[in-house]
């Protein structure tokens, strides 16, 4: 069998140890970007097409890849921080066999704008999502606890809500059936608690909560994840595991127990599409499938172009055997908001 892009990624990373610093960087960069090559490099080589059309592949790296393909060495096992990641070429092959997954998707439930660390305005992100055929999106800029990513406070959140209302009114006036949901990606601490006032969060259409710190600890953090599952102000857990390709494993713990607790508390768990996150992973999604906890898909896009990474989440769901009915993005917006209301009622009942 020809080497896959995933295998080439490992071989390029291993080969980098044999070169000086500049060439090491080139090989490691190509290794990382191999995740997002849209086609298999081996297929291009078989066709006689130039490998330099692939991202981060210059003439020298192309020659290294050609040598690897001609005389394939043993592929090293990826370390734990590089396991269970799909490549874009693999994802698209999976979706080619199930085009309805792309055609029937109604929403993207995590993305960022210039209010925090995104590169495009709310209007521009909405236009990009409309071009993909979506019915609704959630704008989930960062909360005040994550200053490094431009996180904002309750005052700015109120201003953003007004802007979203205005953009929605403009979209409706143009005859489009599309809605921007008022949301936030709230930073969660080591206990699972958030950093925004509950009264401000209650005015949003939906709240995403995410971990952004202490994600490299070796010891289990089950109680931290359980605390987030019980947070009454959060409906969706964003990139729940907190893993990062080649960098960290994320929150370790008893995730079967965590997902069961999340289901009992009316939470949904995200399949994050960022290539270096892909979180939940396929093995974690298999756990979620068995528990039956609701799932969402969020590209976590910081630009219009990143909206296309949604294929990674869809393919992961297909590979894990997740039924579409378990993924909230396939619901019409009114049904999704009905789920949010039920989630909030479940959380309120737990507090009584």
Short mmCIF file of C-alpha atoms in Angstrom, two decimals:
data_model
loop_
_atom_site.label_atom_id
_atom_site.label_comp_id
_atom_site.label_asym_id
_atom_site.label_seq_id
_atom_site.Cartn_x
_atom_site.Cartn_y
_atom_site.Cartn_z
CA UNK A 1 0.00 0.00 0.00
CA UNK A 2 1.31 3.50 -0.78
CA UNK A 3 2.26 5.69 2.16
CA UNK A 4 -0.52 7.94 3.41
CA UNK A 5 -0.09 11.61 4.27
CA UNK A 6 -0.31 10.66 7.95
CA UNK A 7 2.59 8.24 7.53
CA UNK A 8 4.56 10.80 5.53
CA UNK A 9 4.03 13.26 8.35
CA UNK A 10 5.69 10.89 10.80
CA UNK A 11 8.53 10.08 8.41
CA UNK A 12 9.23 13.74 7.67
CA UNK A 13 9.31 14.53 11.39
CA UNK A 14 11.71 11.62 11.97
CA UNK A 15 13.92 12.60 9.03
CA UNK A 16 14.33 16.13 10.37
CA UNK A 17 16.75 14.81 13.03
CA UNK A 18 19.32 14.12 10.29
CA UNK A 19 19.64 17.73 9.14
CA UNK A 20 20.82 21.11 10.30
CA UNK A 21 18.48 23.64 11.88
CA UNK A 22 17.15 25.34 8.74
CA UNK A 23 16.31 22.06 7.01
CA UNK A 24 14.95 20.63 10.24
CA UNK A 25 12.45 23.47 10.33
CA UNK A 26 11.45 22.87 6.70
CA UNK A 27 10.81 19.17 7.29
CA UNK A 28 8.92 19.73 10.52
CA UNK A 29 6.79 22.41 8.89
CA UNK A 30 5.93 20.05 6.03
CA UNK A 31 5.20 17.32 8.58
CA UNK A 32 2.65 19.53 10.34
CA UNK A 33 1.06 20.76 7.13
CA UNK A 34 0.72 17.22 5.77
CA UNK A 35 -2.42 17.02 7.92
CA UNK A 36 -4.09 19.54 5.65
CA UNK A 37 -2.84 18.49 2.22
CA UNK A 38 -6.08 18.11 0.23
CA UNK A 39 -4.86 15.06 -1.72
CA UNK A 40 -2.52 12.17 -1.01
CA UNK A 41 1.08 13.02 -1.88
CA UNK A 42 1.63 9.46 -3.09
CA UNK A 43 -1.19 9.88 -5.60
CA UNK A 44 0.33 13.10 -6.91
CA UNK A 45 3.69 11.42 -7.33
CA UNK A 46 2.13 8.50 -9.21
CA UNK A 47 0.50 10.95 -11.60
CA UNK A 48 3.78 12.77 -12.15
CA UNK A 49 2.30 15.96 -10.72
CA UNK A 50 4.65 18.31 -8.86
CA UNK A 51 4.65 17.82 -5.08
CA UNK A 52 5.49 21.50 -4.73
CA UNK A 53 1.78 22.25 -5.15
CA UNK A 54 1.38 21.00 -1.57
CA UNK A 55 1.60 23.49 1.28
CA UNK A 56 5.12 23.90 2.73
CA UNK A 57 6.69 21.65 0.10
CA UNK A 58 9.51 23.34 -1.76
CA UNK A 59 11.88 21.66 -4.27
CA UNK A 60 14.19 20.22 -1.59
CA UNK A 61 11.37 18.86 0.61
CA UNK A 62 9.71 17.46 -2.53
CA UNK A 63 12.90 15.48 -3.30
CA UNK A 64 12.93 14.10 0.26
CA UNK A 65 9.28 13.01 -0.09
CA UNK A 66 10.00 11.39 -3.46
CA UNK A 67 12.91 9.44 -1.95
CA UNK A 68 10.70 8.28 0.91
CA UNK A 69 7.98 7.17 -1.49
CA UNK A 70 10.44 5.30 -3.71
CA UNK A 71 12.05 3.43 -0.80
CA UNK A 72 9.60 3.52 2.10
CA UNK A 73 11.29 3.07 5.47
CA UNK A 74 9.53 1.64 8.51
CA UNK A 75 7.02 4.19 9.77
CA UNK A 76 7.62 5.12 13.42
CA UNK A 77 4.72 4.99 15.83
CA UNK A 78 3.50 8.53 16.55
CA UNK A 79 3.97 9.74 20.10
CA UNK A 80 0.81 10.18 22.15
CA UNK A 81 0.42 13.85 21.22
CA UNK A 82 0.18 12.96 17.50
CA UNK A 83 -2.20 10.00 17.67
CA UNK A 84 -5.76 9.82 16.32
CA UNK A 85 -5.59 12.85 14.02
CA UNK A 86 -7.23 12.68 10.60
CA UNK A 87 -5.66 14.19 7.52
CA UNK A 88 -7.78 16.35 5.25
CA UNK A 89 -7.29 13.95 2.34
CA UNK A 90 -8.56 11.08 4.51
CA UNK A 91 -11.51 13.16 5.72
CA UNK A 92 -12.58 14.07 2.21
CA UNK A 93 -12.34 10.45 1.08
CA UNK A 94 -14.65 9.48 3.95
CA UNK A 95 -17.13 12.22 3.04
CA UNK A 96 -17.07 11.29 -0.64
CA UNK A 97 -18.83 8.10 0.47
CA UNK A 98 -21.38 10.08 2.50
CA UNK A 99 -22.02 13.44 0.80
CA UNK A 100 -25.26 13.91 2.75
CA UNK A 101 -23.19 14.75 5.84
CA UNK A 102 -21.96 17.93 4.16
CA UNK A 103 -25.20 18.68 2.35
CA UNK A 104 -27.43 18.42 5.43
CA UNK A 105 -25.25 20.34 7.91
CA UNK A 106 -27.14 23.47 9.00
CA UNK A 107 -24.74 25.31 11.30
CA UNK A 108 -21.27 26.01 12.60
CA UNK A 109 -21.37 26.52 16.37
CA UNK A 110 -17.96 28.00 17.13
CA UNK A 111 -16.11 30.80 15.35
CA UNK A 112 -14.37 34.06 16.17
CA UNK A 113 -14.52 37.65 14.93
CA UNK A 114 -12.40 40.77 15.33
CA UNK A 115 -14.05 41.27 18.74
CA UNK A 116 -11.40 38.87 20.08
CA UNK A 117 -8.72 37.12 18.03
CA UNK A 118 -10.50 36.56 14.72
CA UNK A 119 -9.38 38.25 11.50
CA UNK A 120 -12.82 39.06 10.05
CA UNK A 121 -15.88 41.01 11.19
CA UNK A 122 -19.13 39.42 12.31
CA UNK A 123 -20.72 40.36 9.00
CA UNK A 124 -17.87 38.82 7.01
CA UNK A 125 -18.00 35.57 8.98
CA UNK A 126 -21.75 35.42 8.44
CA UNK A 127 -21.33 35.92 4.69
CA UNK A 128 -18.75 33.15 4.58
CA UNK A 129 -21.11 30.79 6.40
CA UNK A 130 -24.03 31.71 4.14
CA UNK A 131 -21.86 30.87 1.13
CA UNK A 132 -21.46 27.38 2.58
CA UNK A 133 -25.23 27.02 2.72
CA UNK A 134 -25.66 27.20 6.50
CA UNK A 135 -28.85 28.37 8.20
CA UNK A 136 -27.18 29.73 11.34
CA UNK A 137 -23.88 30.21 13.17
CA UNK A 138 -22.71 31.06 16.67
CA UNK A 139 -20.19 33.85 17.17
CA UNK A 140 -18.10 32.68 20.12
CA UNK A 141 -15.45 35.26 20.89
CA UNK A 142 -13.31 34.86 24.00
CA UNK A 143 -14.26 35.98 27.51
CA UNK A 144 -12.25 38.27 29.77
CA UNK A 145 -10.17 35.54 31.43
CA UNK A 146 -8.26 34.91 28.20
CA UNK A 147 -6.61 38.28 27.65
CA UNK A 148 -3.96 36.80 25.38
CA UNK A 149 -6.71 36.05 22.83
CA UNK A 150 -8.43 39.43 23.16
CA UNK A 151 -11.00 38.24 25.69
CA UNK A 152 -13.57 40.86 26.68
CA UNK A 153 -15.84 41.69 29.61
CA UNK A 154 -19.60 42.00 30.08
CA UNK A 155 -19.70 45.59 28.78
CA UNK A 156 -18.14 44.65 25.44
CA UNK A 157 -20.30 41.53 25.29
CA UNK A 158 -23.41 43.72 25.48
CA UNK A 159 -22.04 45.87 22.64
CA UNK A 160 -21.40 42.79 20.54
CA UNK A 161 -24.92 41.49 21.15
CA UNK A 162 -26.32 44.77 19.81
CA UNK A 163 -24.12 44.51 16.72
CA UNK A 164 -25.26 40.93 16.10
CA UNK A 165 -28.89 42.01 16.40
CA UNK A 166 -28.22 44.73 13.84
CA UNK A 167 -26.49 42.38 11.41
CA UNK A 168 -29.34 39.89 11.75
CA UNK A 169 -31.85 42.64 10.97
CA UNK A 170 -29.86 43.63 7.88
CA UNK A 171 -29.63 40.04 6.68
CA UNK A 172 -33.39 39.58 7.15
CA UNK A 173 -34.11 42.82 5.28
CA UNK A 174 -32.19 41.40 2.31
CA UNK A 175 -34.50 38.40 2.25
CA UNK A 176 -32.05 35.83 3.63
CA UNK A 177 -33.22 33.10 6.00
CA UNK A 178 -30.10 33.08 8.15
CA UNK A 179 -29.37 33.84 11.80
CA UNK A 180 -26.32 34.70 13.87
CA UNK A 181 -26.60 33.40 17.42
CA UNK A 182 -25.28 35.51 20.27
CA UNK A 183 -22.71 33.41 22.08
CA UNK A 184 -19.31 33.39 23.76
CA UNK A 185 -16.43 31.00 24.36
CA UNK A 186 -16.13 31.36 28.12
CA UNK A 187 -12.82 30.49 29.73
CA UNK A 188 -13.11 27.78 32.39
CA UNK A 189 -10.66 27.49 35.28
CA UNK A 190 -9.25 24.38 36.95
CA UNK A 191 -12.52 23.79 38.82
CA UNK A 192 -14.71 24.13 35.72
CA UNK A 193 -15.99 27.56 36.78
CA UNK A 194 -16.35 30.41 34.27
CA UNK A 195 -15.26 34.05 34.33
CA UNK A 196 -18.43 35.94 33.29
CA UNK A 197 -21.47 37.06 35.25
CA UNK A 198 -24.41 34.63 35.00
CA UNK A 199 -26.86 37.46 34.28
CA UNK A 200 -24.88 38.46 31.19
CA UNK A 201 -24.61 34.85 30.00
CA UNK A 202 -28.35 34.29 30.40
CA UNK A 203 -28.99 36.90 27.68
CA UNK A 204 -27.01 34.89 25.12
CA UNK A 205 -28.52 32.31 22.79
CA UNK A 206 -25.95 29.69 23.81
CA UNK A 207 -22.75 29.53 25.90
CA UNK A 208 -19.63 27.53 25.01
CA UNK A 209 -17.18 26.80 27.83
CA UNK A 210 -13.56 25.79 27.20
CA UNK A 211 -10.33 24.98 29.01
CA UNK A 212 -7.28 26.98 27.94
CA UNK A 213 -4.77 26.45 30.77
CA UNK A 214 -2.99 23.65 32.68
CA UNK A 215 -3.48 21.21 29.81
CA UNK A 216 -0.07 19.51 29.96
CA UNK A 217 -0.44 17.95 33.41
CA UNK A 218 0.35 14.23 33.56
CA UNK A 219 -2.05 13.51 36.42
CA UNK A 220 -5.77 12.94 35.94
CA UNK A 221 -8.06 15.98 36.08
CA UNK A 222 -11.37 14.14 36.17
CA UNK A 223 -12.80 16.44 38.84
CA UNK A 224 -12.00 19.48 36.72
CA UNK A 225 -13.90 18.05 33.76
CA UNK A 226 -16.77 17.00 36.04
CA UNK A 227 -16.91 20.54 37.42
CA UNK A 228 -17.35 21.88 33.89
CA UNK A 229 -20.05 19.29 33.21
CA UNK A 230 -21.94 20.68 36.23
CA UNK A 231 -21.43 24.37 35.38
CA UNK A 232 -25.00 25.76 35.13
CA UNK A 233 -24.03 28.59 32.78
CA UNK A 234 -22.53 26.42 30.02
CA UNK A 235 -24.42 24.43 27.41
CA UNK A 236 -21.58 23.30 25.11
CA UNK A 237 -18.12 22.14 26.12
CA UNK A 238 -15.69 23.49 23.51
CA UNK A 239 -12.64 21.40 22.47
CA UNK A 240 -13.28 19.37 25.65
CA UNK A 241 -10.06 17.39 25.81
CA UNK A 242 -7.82 20.41 25.21
CA UNK A 243 -5.31 18.41 23.18
CA UNK A 244 -2.94 19.99 20.64
CA UNK A 245 -1.14 18.16 17.81
CA UNK A 246 2.47 17.44 18.72
CA UNK A 247 2.24 19.59 21.85
CA UNK A 248 0.02 18.12 24.56
CA UNK A 249 -2.48 15.40 25.44
CA UNK A 250 -4.90 17.74 27.17
CA UNK A 251 -7.05 16.92 30.19
CA UNK A 252 -6.50 13.34 31.26
CA UNK A 253 -9.11 11.51 33.30
CA UNK A 254 -12.11 9.21 33.32
CA UNK A 255 -13.82 10.57 30.24
CA UNK A 256 -16.52 7.93 30.20
CA UNK A 257 -17.64 9.21 33.60
CA UNK A 258 -17.31 12.83 32.47
CA UNK A 259 -19.44 12.33 29.37
CA UNK A 260 -22.11 10.55 31.39
CA UNK A 261 -22.16 13.44 33.86
CA UNK A 262 -22.38 15.91 31.00
CA UNK A 263 -25.36 14.05 29.53
CA UNK A 264 -27.08 14.04 32.93
CA UNK A 265 -26.54 17.80 33.22
CA UNK A 266 -27.86 18.65 29.75
CA UNK A 267 -24.50 19.42 28.18
CA UNK A 268 -23.26 18.92 24.62
CA UNK A 269 -19.63 18.22 23.70
CA UNK A 270 -17.92 19.75 20.70
CA UNK A 271 -16.14 18.12 17.78
CA UNK A 272 -13.67 20.94 17.16
CA UNK A 273 -12.45 21.16 13.55
CA UNK A 274 -9.16 22.99 14.02
CA UNK A 275 -6.60 20.70 12.37
CA UNK A 276 -4.25 20.76 15.37
CA UNK A 277 -7.13 20.14 17.81
CA UNK A 278 -9.61 17.65 16.23
CA UNK A 279 -11.20 17.46 19.66
CA UNK A 280 -13.08 15.24 20.44
CA UNK A 281 -10.94 12.61 18.71
CA UNK A 282 -12.40 9.50 17.09
CA UNK A 283 -11.78 7.27 20.16
CA UNK A 284 -13.39 9.91 22.40
CA UNK A 285 -16.31 10.16 19.98
CA UNK A 286 -16.81 6.42 20.23
CA UNK A 287 -17.21 6.92 24.00
CA UNK A 288 -19.64 9.78 23.37
CA UNK A 289 -21.60 7.60 20.93
CA UNK A 290 -22.03 4.89 23.54
CA UNK A 291 -23.04 7.38 26.25
CA UNK A 292 -25.46 9.14 23.89
CA UNK A 293 -24.41 12.65 24.95
CA UNK A 294 -25.33 15.40 22.42
CA UNK A 295 -22.53 16.66 20.19
CA UNK A 296 -21.89 19.86 18.26
CA UNK A 297 -19.53 20.80 15.45
CA UNK A 298 -17.51 24.00 15.61
CA UNK A 299 -14.71 24.93 13.24
CA UNK A 300 -13.30 27.41 15.78
CA UNK A 301 -12.60 29.44 12.65
CA UNK A 302 -10.64 32.67 13.00
CA UNK A 303 -10.99 33.45 9.29
CA UNK A 304 -13.42 32.67 6.48
CA UNK A 305 -11.02 30.14 4.97
CA UNK A 306 -10.96 28.11 8.19
CA UNK A 307 -14.69 27.40 7.86
CA UNK A 308 -13.67 24.67 5.39
CA UNK A 309 -11.97 22.62 8.13
CA UNK A 310 -15.46 21.41 9.07
CA UNK A 311 -14.72 18.30 6.96
CA UNK A 312 -12.40 17.04 9.69
CA UNK A 313 -15.22 17.03 12.27
CA UNK A 314 -17.76 15.50 9.92
CA UNK A 315 -15.37 12.72 8.91
CA UNK A 316 -14.46 12.01 12.54
CA UNK A 317 -18.16 11.63 13.34
CA UNK A 318 -18.66 9.25 10.42
CA UNK A 319 -15.57 7.21 11.37
CA UNK A 320 -16.77 6.94 14.99
CA UNK A 321 -20.23 5.79 13.91
CA UNK A 322 -22.06 8.82 15.31
CA UNK A 323 -25.65 9.09 14.08
CA UNK A 324 -26.55 12.50 12.64
CA UNK A 325 -29.39 12.71 15.17
CA UNK A 326 -26.80 12.99 17.96
CA UNK A 327 -25.24 16.12 16.41
CA UNK A 328 -27.13 19.34 17.14
CA UNK A 329 -25.85 21.15 14.04
CA UNK A 330 -28.22 19.08 11.92
CA UNK A 331 -31.26 20.56 13.70
CA UNK A 332 -33.15 23.64 12.45
CA UNK A 333 -32.31 26.73 14.49
CA UNK A 334 -35.58 26.71 16.45
CA UNK A 335 -35.02 23.09 17.46
CA UNK A 336 -31.46 23.86 18.46
CA UNK A 337 -32.60 26.79 20.61
CA UNK A 338 -35.23 24.52 22.12
CA UNK A 339 -32.42 22.17 23.12
CA UNK A 340 -30.55 25.11 24.71
CA UNK A 341 -33.67 26.01 26.73
CA UNK A 342 -33.97 22.41 27.91
CA UNK A 343 -30.27 22.38 28.83
CA UNK A 344 -30.74 25.50 30.95
CA UNK A 345 -33.82 24.05 32.62
CA UNK A 346 -31.89 20.88 33.45
CA UNK A 347 -29.09 22.94 35.00
CA UNK A 348 -31.57 25.03 37.01
CA UNK A 349 -33.29 21.90 38.29
CA UNK A 350 -29.94 20.53 39.47
CA UNK A 351 -29.44 23.67 41.58
CA UNK A 352 -32.81 23.39 43.33
#
